[in-house]
Tab-separated table of C-alpha atoms in Angstrom:
chain	number	residue	atom	x	y	z
A	27	MET	CA	-30.174	11.140	-24.037
A	28	LYS	CA	-30.123	9.561	-20.556
A	29	LYS	CA	-27.354	7.187	-21.639
A	30	LEU	CA	-25.286	10.096	-22.932
A	31	ILE	CA	-25.627	12.012	-19.658
A	32	ALA	CA	-24.890	8.899	-17.603
A	33	GLY	CA	-21.802	8.223	-19.732
A	34	MET	CA	-20.525	11.766	-19.276
A	35	ILE	CA	-21.005	11.585	-15.504
A	36	ALA	CA	-19.268	8.212	-15.298
A	37	ALA	CA	-16.312	9.480	-17.341
A	38	SER	CA	-15.893	12.576	-15.208
A	39	VAL	CA	-16.107	10.645	-11.928
A	40	ALA	CA	-13.637	8.004	-13.140
A	41	GLY	CA	-11.057	10.702	-13.880
A	42	CYS	CA	-11.406	12.199	-10.411
A	43	ALA	CA	-11.233	8.851	-8.667
A	44	TRP	CA	-7.881	8.055	-10.289
A	45	TYR	CA	-6.317	11.338	-9.165
A	46	TYR	CA	-7.130	10.833	-5.488
A	47	GLN	CA	-5.998	7.233	-5.083
A	48	PRO	CA	-4.133	6.580	-1.834
A	49	ALA	CA	-0.442	5.767	-1.826
A	50	GLN	CA	0.085	2.020	-2.157
A	51	PRO	CA	1.342	-0.035	0.794
A	52	ALA	CA	4.801	-1.610	0.756
A	53	ARG	CA	3.564	-5.061	-0.270
A	54	VAL	CA	2.254	-3.535	-3.525
A	55	MET	CA	5.121	-1.065	-4.046
A	56	TRP	CA	7.978	-3.589	-3.920
A	57	GLU	CA	8.143	-5.656	-7.107
A	58	PRO	CA	10.303	-8.759	-7.463
A	59	THR	CA	13.146	-8.846	-9.971
A	60	ARG	CA	14.620	-12.030	-11.423
A	61	GLN	CA	17.006	-12.091	-8.481
A	62	ALA	CA	14.215	-12.096	-5.861
A	63	LYS	CA	15.085	-14.494	-3.056
A	64	ALA	CA	11.564	-14.754	-1.593
A	65	ASP	CA	7.997	-13.583	-2.087
A	66	VAL	CA	7.265	-9.976	-1.117
A	67	ASP	CA	5.564	-10.766	2.210
A	68	THR	CA	8.486	-12.933	3.343
A	69	ALA	CA	11.007	-10.290	2.260
A	70	LEU	CA	9.116	-7.548	4.125
A	71	GLU	CA	9.109	-9.701	7.248
A	72	GLN	CA	12.811	-10.566	6.953
A	73	CYS	CA	13.641	-6.868	6.478
A	74	ASP	CA	11.598	-5.995	9.589
A	75	PHE	CA	9.700	-3.543	7.384
A	76	ILE	CA	7.660	-0.785	9.032
A	77	ASP	CA	5.423	0.736	6.372
A	78	GLN	CA	4.977	4.173	7.913
A	79	MET	CA	6.782	7.473	7.435
A	80	SER	CA	6.974	7.730	11.220
A	81	ALA	CA	9.590	4.939	11.146
A	82	GLY	CA	12.112	7.677	10.327
A	83	VAL	CA	14.477	8.362	7.463
A	84	GLN	CA	17.291	6.071	8.628
A	85	LYS	CA	14.966	3.083	9.215
A	86	ILE	CA	13.263	3.584	5.841
A	87	GLN	CA	16.635	3.730	4.064
A	88	GLU	CA	17.773	0.548	5.854
A	89	GLN	CA	14.531	-1.198	4.853
A	90	ALA	CA	14.920	-0.118	1.223
A	91	LYS	CA	18.502	-1.428	1.105
A	92	CYS	CA	17.373	-4.730	2.605
A	93	MET	CA	14.549	-5.075	0.072
A	94	ARG	CA	16.913	-4.310	-2.830
A	95	ASP	CA	19.385	-6.873	-1.448
A	96	MET	CA	16.493	-9.383	-1.399
A	97	GLY	CA	15.911	-8.729	-5.121
A	98	PHE	CA	13.071	-6.192	-5.123
A	99	GLU	CA	12.708	-2.775	-6.743
A	100	PRO	CA	10.149	-0.144	-5.759
A	101	ASP	CA	7.381	1.036	-8.068
A	102	LEU	CA	6.877	4.623	-6.911
A	103	SER	CA	4.210	5.476	-9.488
A	104	SER	CA	1.362	5.590	-6.934
A	105	TYR	CA	3.067	8.214	-4.772
A	106	SER	CA	2.451	11.932	-5.186
A	107	PRO	CA	2.512	15.029	-3.002
A	108	HIS	CA	-1.303	14.807	-2.961
A	109	ASN	CA	-1.461	11.424	-1.210
A	110	CYS	CA	1.702	11.498	0.913
A	111	TYR	CA	0.727	13.223	4.125
A	112	GLY	CA	0.040	12.337	7.719
A	113	ASN	CA	1.346	8.908	8.659
A	114	ALA	CA	1.779	7.882	5.043
A	115	PRO	CA	3.380	4.650	3.795
A	116	ALA	CA	7.179	4.492	3.921
A	117	GLY	CA	7.378	4.863	0.115
A	118	CYS	CA	6.357	8.503	0.494
A	119	ILE	CA	9.951	9.171	1.559
A	120	VAL	CA	10.548	10.179	-2.081
A	121	TYR	CA	8.579	13.361	-1.334
A	122	TRP	CA	9.952	13.874	2.183
A	123	PRO	CA	13.669	12.929	1.879
A	124	GLN	CA	14.555	14.469	5.253
A	125	GLY	CA	11.536	12.908	6.925
A	126	MET	CA	8.487	14.648	8.217
A	127	ALA	CA	9.513	17.483	10.501
A	128	GLN	CA	8.544	17.261	14.115
A	129	PRO	CA	6.577	20.291	15.248
A	130	GLN	CA	8.704	22.704	17.216
A	131	PRO	CA	7.340	24.621	20.193
A	132	VAL	CA	6.664	28.271	19.492
A	133	LYS	CA	8.769	30.633	21.567
A	134	THR	CA	6.828	33.620	22.763
A	135	LYS	CA	8.415	36.981	23.264
A	136	THR	CA	8.050	38.479	26.680
A	137	VAL	CA	7.432	42.154	27.091
A	138	PRO	CA	9.681	43.765	29.694
A	139	ALA	CA	7.801	44.960	32.737
A	140	GLY	CA	7.392	48.723	32.965
A	141	ASP	CA	9.129	50.730	35.697
């Protein structure tokens, strides 16, 4: 009976652990094709890769083009809306195509002074 309960707990925890896995870093996301001109670490360095959403949309698009030109394709399977938040890896751009919005200051309304 103890083994059955332990097995059920292990199965339920394993399912939850998979769902909340963090988004993978660039060195795991970019997979070499047959045309790859270097290993992934060298390609990332040559592309001046910044693996953070804060790099901005234009920089991330430039990096992706460079990596594709070097013979790599992204595996986006580890990215989801549940693990792409904060200063997430650059691959999270698939969920934030315009980039993460910068907070705007709130304008307060002023009440006119009474006569």
